[in-house]
Amino acid sequence: MGLPGEPRPAGLAGDVHALARAVAAAPTEPRWREDLLLRLRPVGQRFAEHVRVTEGPTGLYRELLTHSPRLHHGVRLLTREHAAIVAALVAVQRLAEHSDAGLDELRHRAGYLLRTLARHRRRGADLLWQAYQTDLGGET
């Protein structure tokens, strides 16, 4: 946990932050694996919601492509990343659920998941910037 009164990110970002803190804790803590699973579940739920909101028939990606078809490659990349992130989430969950799985492997996979989520978030923000800076007259 953070310091009292310390602002915490909301939504998926907050859940990812909590998962990162769980991963960073010493894996020798008695309930490290259980805490990791506890923090992983909301990330999976919120990420599934993110996919629904972005990829759905009235989702953000369809809206972006309607207004900025030139972003097709970026949208396609983000959509492919969704599948990779879901696979990474499942892999971490399966490892965490099996007490015979090595802690080093679990920590490595969880770290990979966190890095992949961070990269996806940056790419999504960049894509939105590209879409809306053009709409505001940034393109000549």
N, C-alpha and C. Protein backbone atom coordinates (compact mmCIF):
# COMPACT_ATOMS: atom_id res chain seq x y z
N MET A 1 0.83 -1.19 0.00
CA MET A 1 0.00 0.00 0.00
C MET A 1 0.88 1.25 0.00
N GLY A 2 0.31 2.33 -0.51
CA GLY A 2 1.01 3.60 -0.52
C GLY A 2 0.87 4.31 0.81
N LEU A 3 1.41 5.49 0.88
CA LEU A 3 1.29 6.30 2.08
C LEU A 3 -0.15 6.80 2.21
N PRO A 4 -0.61 7.00 3.45
CA PRO A 4 -1.96 7.53 3.61
C PRO A 4 -2.10 8.87 2.88
N GLY A 5 -3.20 9.02 2.17
CA GLY A 5 -3.45 10.26 1.44
C GLY A 5 -2.76 10.34 0.10
N GLU A 6 -1.92 9.35 -0.21
CA GLU A 6 -1.21 9.34 -1.49
C GLU A 6 -2.21 9.03 -2.60
N PRO A 7 -2.22 9.85 -3.66
CA PRO A 7 -3.17 9.58 -4.74
C PRO A 7 -2.83 8.28 -5.44
N ARG A 8 -3.87 7.53 -5.79
CA ARG A 8 -3.70 6.27 -6.51
C ARG A 8 -4.43 6.37 -7.83
N PRO A 9 -3.84 5.83 -8.89
CA PRO A 9 -4.54 5.85 -10.17
C PRO A 9 -5.82 5.02 -10.07
N ALA A 10 -6.81 5.41 -10.86
CA ALA A 10 -8.09 4.71 -10.85
C ALA A 10 -8.15 3.74 -12.02
N GLY A 11 -9.13 2.87 -12.00
CA GLY A 11 -9.41 1.98 -13.11
C GLY A 11 -8.29 0.99 -13.37
N LEU A 12 -8.11 0.68 -14.65
CA LEU A 12 -7.10 -0.30 -15.05
C LEU A 12 -5.71 0.13 -14.58
N ALA A 13 -5.39 1.41 -14.71
CA ALA A 13 -4.07 1.89 -14.29
C ALA A 13 -3.84 1.63 -12.80
N GLY A 14 -4.86 1.83 -11.99
CA GLY A 14 -4.74 1.56 -10.56
C GLY A 14 -4.55 0.09 -10.27
N ASP A 15 -5.28 -0.75 -11.00
CA ASP A 15 -5.15 -2.20 -10.82
C ASP A 15 -3.76 -2.68 -11.26
N VAL A 16 -3.25 -2.13 -12.35
CA VAL A 16 -1.91 -2.49 -12.83
C VAL A 16 -0.87 -2.04 -11.81
N HIS A 17 -1.07 -0.86 -11.25
CA HIS A 17 -0.15 -0.36 -10.22
C HIS A 17 -0.13 -1.31 -9.01
N ALA A 18 -1.30 -1.75 -8.57
CA ALA A 18 -1.38 -2.67 -7.44
C ALA A 18 -0.70 -4.01 -7.77
N LEU A 19 -0.88 -4.48 -9.00
CA LEU A 19 -0.22 -5.72 -9.42
C LEU A 19 1.29 -5.52 -9.42
N ALA A 20 1.77 -4.40 -9.91
CA ALA A 20 3.21 -4.13 -9.94
C ALA A 20 3.79 -4.13 -8.53
N ARG A 21 3.05 -3.57 -7.61
CA ARG A 21 3.52 -3.56 -6.22
C ARG A 21 3.58 -4.98 -5.65
N ALA A 22 2.61 -5.80 -6.02
CA ALA A 22 2.60 -7.20 -5.56
C ALA A 22 3.79 -7.96 -6.16
N VAL A 23 4.07 -7.74 -7.43
CA VAL A 23 5.19 -8.41 -8.09
C VAL A 23 6.50 -7.96 -7.45
N ALA A 24 6.60 -6.69 -7.11
CA ALA A 24 7.84 -6.14 -6.55
C ALA A 24 8.11 -6.61 -5.13
N ALA A 25 7.08 -7.07 -4.43
CA ALA A 25 7.27 -7.56 -3.05
C ALA A 25 8.17 -8.80 -3.09
N ALA A 26 8.78 -9.07 -1.97
CA ALA A 26 9.67 -10.25 -1.90
C ALA A 26 8.84 -11.52 -2.08
N PRO A 27 9.22 -12.37 -3.04
CA PRO A 27 8.46 -13.60 -3.25
C PRO A 27 8.58 -14.59 -2.10
N THR A 28 9.41 -14.26 -1.12
CA THR A 28 9.53 -15.13 0.05
C THR A 28 8.44 -14.81 1.09
N GLU A 29 7.69 -13.74 0.86
CA GLU A 29 6.58 -13.44 1.76
C GLU A 29 5.62 -14.63 1.76
N PRO A 30 5.04 -14.98 2.90
CA PRO A 30 4.22 -16.18 2.97
C PRO A 30 3.05 -16.22 1.98
N ARG A 31 2.44 -15.10 1.71
CA ARG A 31 1.26 -15.10 0.83
C ARG A 31 1.53 -14.37 -0.48
N TRP A 32 2.79 -14.34 -0.91
CA TRP A 32 3.14 -13.61 -2.13
C TRP A 32 2.35 -14.09 -3.33
N ARG A 33 2.31 -15.39 -3.53
CA ARG A 33 1.61 -15.97 -4.68
C ARG A 33 0.11 -15.65 -4.62
N GLU A 34 -0.47 -15.77 -3.44
CA GLU A 34 -1.90 -15.48 -3.28
C GLU A 34 -2.20 -14.00 -3.52
N ASP A 35 -1.30 -13.14 -3.03
CA ASP A 35 -1.48 -11.70 -3.24
C ASP A 35 -1.36 -11.36 -4.72
N LEU A 36 -0.42 -12.00 -5.39
CA LEU A 36 -0.27 -11.79 -6.83
C LEU A 36 -1.56 -12.16 -7.56
N LEU A 37 -2.13 -13.30 -7.23
CA LEU A 37 -3.39 -13.73 -7.85
C LEU A 37 -4.51 -12.74 -7.53
N LEU A 38 -4.56 -12.29 -6.29
CA LEU A 38 -5.60 -11.34 -5.88
C LEU A 38 -5.51 -10.05 -6.68
N ARG A 39 -4.30 -9.59 -6.96
CA ARG A 39 -4.10 -8.35 -7.73
C ARG A 39 -4.24 -8.58 -9.23
N LEU A 40 -4.03 -9.80 -9.68
CA LEU A 40 -4.12 -10.12 -11.10
C LEU A 40 -5.56 -10.14 -11.60
N ARG A 41 -6.46 -10.65 -10.80
CA ARG A 41 -7.85 -10.81 -11.24
C ARG A 41 -8.50 -9.50 -11.69
N PRO A 42 -8.40 -8.42 -10.91
CA PRO A 42 -9.00 -7.17 -11.39
C PRO A 42 -8.35 -6.63 -12.66
N VAL A 43 -7.04 -6.88 -12.83
CA VAL A 43 -6.38 -6.45 -14.06
C VAL A 43 -7.02 -7.18 -15.25
N GLY A 44 -7.23 -8.47 -15.10
CA GLY A 44 -7.87 -9.25 -16.16
C GLY A 44 -9.27 -8.76 -16.46
N GLN A 45 -10.04 -8.45 -15.42
CA GLN A 45 -11.41 -7.97 -15.61
C GLN A 45 -11.43 -6.61 -16.28
N ARG A 46 -10.59 -5.71 -15.81
CA ARG A 46 -10.57 -4.37 -16.39
C ARG A 46 -10.01 -4.38 -17.81
N PHE A 47 -9.05 -5.28 -18.07
CA PHE A 47 -8.51 -5.34 -19.42
C PHE A 47 -9.56 -5.88 -20.38
N ALA A 48 -10.35 -6.85 -19.93
CA ALA A 48 -11.44 -7.36 -20.77
C ALA A 48 -12.42 -6.24 -21.09
N GLU A 49 -12.69 -5.38 -20.13
CA GLU A 49 -13.56 -4.22 -20.36
C GLU A 49 -12.91 -3.26 -21.35
N HIS A 50 -11.61 -3.05 -21.22
CA HIS A 50 -10.87 -2.19 -22.14
C HIS A 50 -11.01 -2.71 -23.58
N VAL A 51 -10.86 -4.00 -23.75
CA VAL A 51 -10.98 -4.60 -25.08
C VAL A 51 -12.39 -4.38 -25.62
N ARG A 52 -13.39 -4.60 -24.79
CA ARG A 52 -14.78 -4.41 -25.22
C ARG A 52 -15.03 -2.96 -25.64
N VAL A 53 -14.53 -2.02 -24.88
CA VAL A 53 -14.75 -0.60 -25.15
C VAL A 53 -14.00 -0.13 -26.39
N THR A 54 -12.84 -0.70 -26.64
CA THR A 54 -12.06 -0.25 -27.78
C THR A 54 -12.40 -1.00 -29.07
N GLU A 55 -12.65 -2.31 -28.97
CA GLU A 55 -12.86 -3.12 -30.17
C GLU A 55 -14.32 -3.33 -30.53
N GLY A 56 -15.23 -3.02 -29.63
CA GLY A 56 -16.64 -3.28 -29.88
C GLY A 56 -17.18 -2.54 -31.10
N PRO A 57 -18.37 -2.90 -31.54
CA PRO A 57 -18.95 -2.31 -32.75
C PRO A 57 -19.10 -0.79 -32.67
N THR A 58 -19.26 -0.27 -31.50
CA THR A 58 -19.32 1.19 -31.33
C THR A 58 -18.10 1.68 -30.54
N GLY A 59 -17.03 0.90 -30.61
CA GLY A 59 -15.85 1.16 -29.81
C GLY A 59 -14.98 2.29 -30.32
N LEU A 60 -14.03 2.61 -29.50
CA LEU A 60 -13.10 3.70 -29.78
C LEU A 60 -12.34 3.49 -31.08
N TYR A 61 -11.90 2.27 -31.35
CA TYR A 61 -11.11 2.04 -32.56
C TYR A 61 -11.94 2.29 -33.82
N ARG A 62 -13.19 1.88 -33.80
CA ARG A 62 -14.06 2.13 -34.97
C ARG A 62 -14.24 3.64 -35.16
N GLU A 63 -14.41 4.35 -34.06
CA GLU A 63 -14.56 5.80 -34.13
C GLU A 63 -13.29 6.45 -34.69
N LEU A 64 -12.13 6.00 -34.20
CA LEU A 64 -10.87 6.54 -34.70
C LEU A 64 -10.72 6.31 -36.20
N LEU A 65 -11.04 5.10 -36.63
CA LEU A 65 -10.88 4.77 -38.05
C LEU A 65 -11.89 5.51 -38.93
N THR A 66 -13.06 5.80 -38.39
CA THR A 66 -14.05 6.57 -39.14
C THR A 66 -13.54 7.97 -39.41
N HIS A 67 -12.90 8.57 -38.40
CA HIS A 67 -12.42 9.94 -38.52
C HIS A 67 -10.99 10.04 -39.05
N SER A 68 -10.21 9.00 -38.83
CA SER A 68 -8.80 9.03 -39.23
C SER A 68 -8.39 7.66 -39.79
N PRO A 69 -8.82 7.34 -41.01
CA PRO A 69 -8.49 6.03 -41.59
C PRO A 69 -6.99 5.75 -41.67
N ARG A 70 -6.18 6.80 -41.70
CA ARG A 70 -4.73 6.64 -41.78
C ARG A 70 -4.16 5.92 -40.55
N LEU A 71 -4.95 5.80 -39.49
CA LEU A 71 -4.49 5.16 -38.26
C LEU A 71 -4.73 3.64 -38.26
N HIS A 72 -5.13 3.10 -39.41
CA HIS A 72 -5.47 1.68 -39.50
C HIS A 72 -4.35 0.78 -38.96
N HIS A 73 -3.11 1.05 -39.35
CA HIS A 73 -1.99 0.22 -38.90
C HIS A 73 -1.86 0.25 -37.37
N GLY A 74 -1.96 1.43 -36.78
CA GLY A 74 -1.85 1.55 -35.33
C GLY A 74 -2.97 0.84 -34.60
N VAL A 75 -4.18 0.94 -35.14
CA VAL A 75 -5.32 0.25 -34.53
C VAL A 75 -5.13 -1.25 -34.64
N ARG A 76 -4.67 -1.71 -35.79
CA ARG A 76 -4.44 -3.15 -35.97
C ARG A 76 -3.37 -3.66 -35.00
N LEU A 77 -2.32 -2.88 -34.79
CA LEU A 77 -1.28 -3.26 -33.84
C LEU A 77 -1.84 -3.37 -32.43
N LEU A 78 -2.61 -2.38 -32.02
CA LEU A 78 -3.19 -2.40 -30.67
C LEU A 78 -4.13 -3.59 -30.50
N THR A 79 -4.89 -3.91 -31.53
CA THR A 79 -5.81 -5.04 -31.46
C THR A 79 -5.02 -6.35 -31.31
N ARG A 80 -3.94 -6.49 -32.05
CA ARG A 80 -3.10 -7.69 -31.90
C ARG A 80 -2.48 -7.76 -30.50
N GLU A 81 -2.11 -6.60 -29.97
CA GLU A 81 -1.56 -6.58 -28.62
C GLU A 81 -2.58 -7.05 -27.60
N HIS A 82 -3.85 -6.77 -27.83
CA HIS A 82 -4.89 -7.23 -26.91
C HIS A 82 -4.80 -8.74 -26.74
N ALA A 83 -4.69 -9.47 -27.84
CA ALA A 83 -4.62 -10.93 -27.77
C ALA A 83 -3.36 -11.38 -27.03
N ALA A 84 -2.24 -10.72 -27.27
CA ALA A 84 -0.99 -11.08 -26.59
C ALA A 84 -1.08 -10.81 -25.09
N ILE A 85 -1.72 -9.72 -24.72
CA ILE A 85 -1.86 -9.38 -23.30
C ILE A 85 -2.78 -10.37 -22.60
N VAL A 86 -3.87 -10.74 -23.26
CA VAL A 86 -4.78 -11.74 -22.67
C VAL A 86 -4.02 -13.05 -22.46
N ALA A 87 -3.23 -13.46 -23.44
CA ALA A 87 -2.44 -14.70 -23.30
C ALA A 87 -1.45 -14.58 -22.14
N ALA A 88 -0.82 -13.43 -21.99
CA ALA A 88 0.12 -13.23 -20.88
C ALA A 88 -0.60 -13.25 -19.54
N LEU A 89 -1.78 -12.66 -19.47
CA LEU A 89 -2.58 -12.71 -18.25
C LEU A 89 -2.90 -14.15 -17.87
N VAL A 90 -3.33 -14.93 -18.84
CA VAL A 90 -3.68 -16.33 -18.59
C VAL A 90 -2.44 -17.11 -18.13
N ALA A 91 -1.31 -16.87 -18.76
CA ALA A 91 -0.08 -17.58 -18.40
C ALA A 91 0.33 -17.27 -16.96
N VAL A 92 0.25 -16.01 -16.57
CA VAL A 92 0.61 -15.64 -15.19
C VAL A 92 -0.38 -16.26 -14.21
N GLN A 93 -1.66 -16.21 -14.55
CA GLN A 93 -2.66 -16.79 -13.64
C GLN A 93 -2.44 -18.29 -13.46
N ARG A 94 -2.19 -19.01 -14.56
CA ARG A 94 -1.97 -20.46 -14.46
C ARG A 94 -0.74 -20.77 -13.62
N LEU A 95 0.33 -20.03 -13.83
CA LEU A 95 1.53 -20.26 -13.04
C LEU A 95 1.28 -19.97 -11.56
N ALA A 96 0.58 -18.89 -11.29
CA ALA A 96 0.34 -18.50 -9.89
C ALA A 96 -0.58 -19.50 -9.18
N GLU A 97 -1.47 -20.13 -9.93
CA GLU A 97 -2.40 -21.09 -9.33
C GLU A 97 -1.74 -22.43 -9.02
N HIS A 98 -0.58 -22.70 -9.59
CA HIS A 98 0.11 -23.97 -9.36
C HIS A 98 1.27 -23.75 -8.41
N SER A 99 1.11 -24.27 -7.21
CA SER A 99 2.12 -24.02 -6.19
C SER A 99 3.47 -24.64 -6.52
N ASP A 100 3.51 -25.59 -7.46
CA ASP A 100 4.79 -26.19 -7.82
C ASP A 100 5.54 -25.37 -8.87
N ALA A 101 4.91 -24.34 -9.41
CA ALA A 101 5.58 -23.48 -10.39
C ALA A 101 6.65 -22.64 -9.67
N GLY A 102 7.77 -22.46 -10.33
CA GLY A 102 8.87 -21.70 -9.72
C GLY A 102 8.53 -20.23 -9.56
N LEU A 103 8.95 -19.67 -8.46
CA LEU A 103 8.69 -18.26 -8.19
C LEU A 103 9.43 -17.35 -9.15
N ASP A 104 10.64 -17.74 -9.56
CA ASP A 104 11.39 -16.92 -10.51
C ASP A 104 10.66 -16.84 -11.85
N GLU A 105 10.15 -17.97 -12.32
CA GLU A 105 9.41 -17.99 -13.58
C GLU A 105 8.14 -17.15 -13.47
N LEU A 106 7.45 -17.28 -12.35
CA LEU A 106 6.22 -16.51 -12.12
C LEU A 106 6.53 -15.02 -12.12
N ARG A 107 7.56 -14.64 -11.42
CA ARG A 107 7.94 -13.23 -11.35
C ARG A 107 8.36 -12.71 -12.73
N HIS A 108 9.09 -13.52 -13.48
CA HIS A 108 9.51 -13.14 -14.83
C HIS A 108 8.30 -12.92 -15.73
N ARG A 109 7.35 -13.85 -15.71
CA ARG A 109 6.15 -13.73 -16.55
C ARG A 109 5.29 -12.53 -16.14
N ALA A 110 5.18 -12.31 -14.83
CA ALA A 110 4.40 -11.17 -14.35
C ALA A 110 5.08 -9.86 -14.76
N GLY A 111 6.40 -9.82 -14.70
CA GLY A 111 7.13 -8.63 -15.15
C GLY A 111 6.92 -8.38 -16.63
N TYR A 112 6.95 -9.44 -17.42
CA TYR A 112 6.68 -9.31 -18.86
C TYR A 112 5.28 -8.75 -19.09
N LEU A 113 4.31 -9.27 -18.36
CA LEU A 113 2.93 -8.77 -18.48
C LEU A 113 2.88 -7.28 -18.18
N LEU A 114 3.51 -6.86 -17.11
CA LEU A 114 3.49 -5.44 -16.73
C LEU A 114 4.15 -4.57 -17.78
N ARG A 115 5.28 -5.02 -18.33
CA ARG A 115 5.94 -4.25 -19.39
C ARG A 115 5.08 -4.16 -20.64
N THR A 116 4.41 -5.26 -20.97
CA THR A 116 3.54 -5.29 -22.15
C THR A 116 2.35 -4.36 -21.97
N LEU A 117 1.77 -4.36 -20.79
CA LEU A 117 0.66 -3.44 -20.50
C LEU A 117 1.11 -1.99 -20.59
N ALA A 118 2.28 -1.68 -20.06
CA ALA A 118 2.80 -0.31 -20.11
C ALA A 118 3.04 0.13 -21.55
N ARG A 119 3.64 -0.74 -22.35
CA ARG A 119 3.89 -0.42 -23.76
C ARG A 119 2.57 -0.21 -24.50
N HIS A 120 1.59 -1.05 -24.22
CA HIS A 120 0.28 -0.94 -24.87
C HIS A 120 -0.38 0.40 -24.50
N ARG A 121 -0.27 0.77 -23.27
CA ARG A 121 -0.86 2.03 -22.82
C ARG A 121 -0.20 3.22 -23.53
N ARG A 122 1.13 3.18 -23.65
CA ARG A 122 1.84 4.26 -24.35
C ARG A 122 1.44 4.32 -25.82
N ARG A 123 1.36 3.17 -26.46
CA ARG A 123 0.98 3.15 -27.87
C ARG A 123 -0.45 3.65 -28.07
N GLY A 124 -1.34 3.28 -27.17
CA GLY A 124 -2.71 3.77 -27.26
C GLY A 124 -2.77 5.28 -27.09
N ALA A 125 -2.01 5.80 -26.14
CA ALA A 125 -1.98 7.25 -25.93
C ALA A 125 -1.40 7.96 -27.15
N ASP A 126 -0.36 7.38 -27.73
CA ASP A 126 0.24 7.97 -28.94
C ASP A 126 -0.76 7.98 -30.08
N LEU A 127 -1.51 6.91 -30.24
CA LEU A 127 -2.50 6.83 -31.31
C LEU A 127 -3.59 7.89 -31.13
N LEU A 128 -4.05 8.05 -29.91
CA LEU A 128 -5.05 9.09 -29.65
C LEU A 128 -4.48 10.47 -29.94
N TRP A 129 -3.25 10.70 -29.56
CA TRP A 129 -2.62 11.98 -29.83
C TRP A 129 -2.56 12.23 -31.33
N GLN A 130 -2.15 11.21 -32.08
CA GLN A 130 -2.08 11.35 -33.53
C GLN A 130 -3.44 11.67 -34.12
N ALA A 131 -4.47 11.03 -33.62
CA ALA A 131 -5.82 11.25 -34.14
C ALA A 131 -6.29 12.67 -33.84
N TYR A 132 -6.11 13.10 -32.61
CA TYR A 132 -6.72 14.36 -32.21
C TYR A 132 -5.85 15.57 -32.47
N GLN A 133 -4.54 15.43 -32.53
CA GLN A 133 -3.73 16.60 -32.87
C GLN A 133 -3.98 16.98 -34.32
N THR A 134 -4.26 16.02 -35.16
CA THR A 134 -4.59 16.29 -36.56
C THR A 134 -5.94 17.00 -36.64
N ASP A 135 -6.90 16.51 -35.86
CA ASP A 135 -8.23 17.12 -35.86
C ASP A 135 -8.20 18.58 -35.42
N LEU A 136 -7.19 18.92 -34.63
CA LEU A 136 -7.08 20.28 -34.13
C LEU A 136 -6.24 21.17 -35.05
N GLY A 137 -5.89 20.63 -36.21
CA GLY A 137 -5.17 21.44 -37.18
C GLY A 137 -3.68 21.22 -37.21
N GLY A 138 -3.20 20.12 -36.62
CA GLY A 138 -1.77 19.85 -36.59
C GLY A 138 -1.23 19.34 -37.90
N GLU A 139 -2.09 18.89 -38.79
CA GLU A 139 -1.63 18.34 -40.07
C GLU A 139 -1.81 19.39 -41.16
N THR A 140 -0.83 19.50 -42.03
CA THR A 140 -0.93 20.48 -43.13
C THR A 140 -1.17 19.79 -44.44
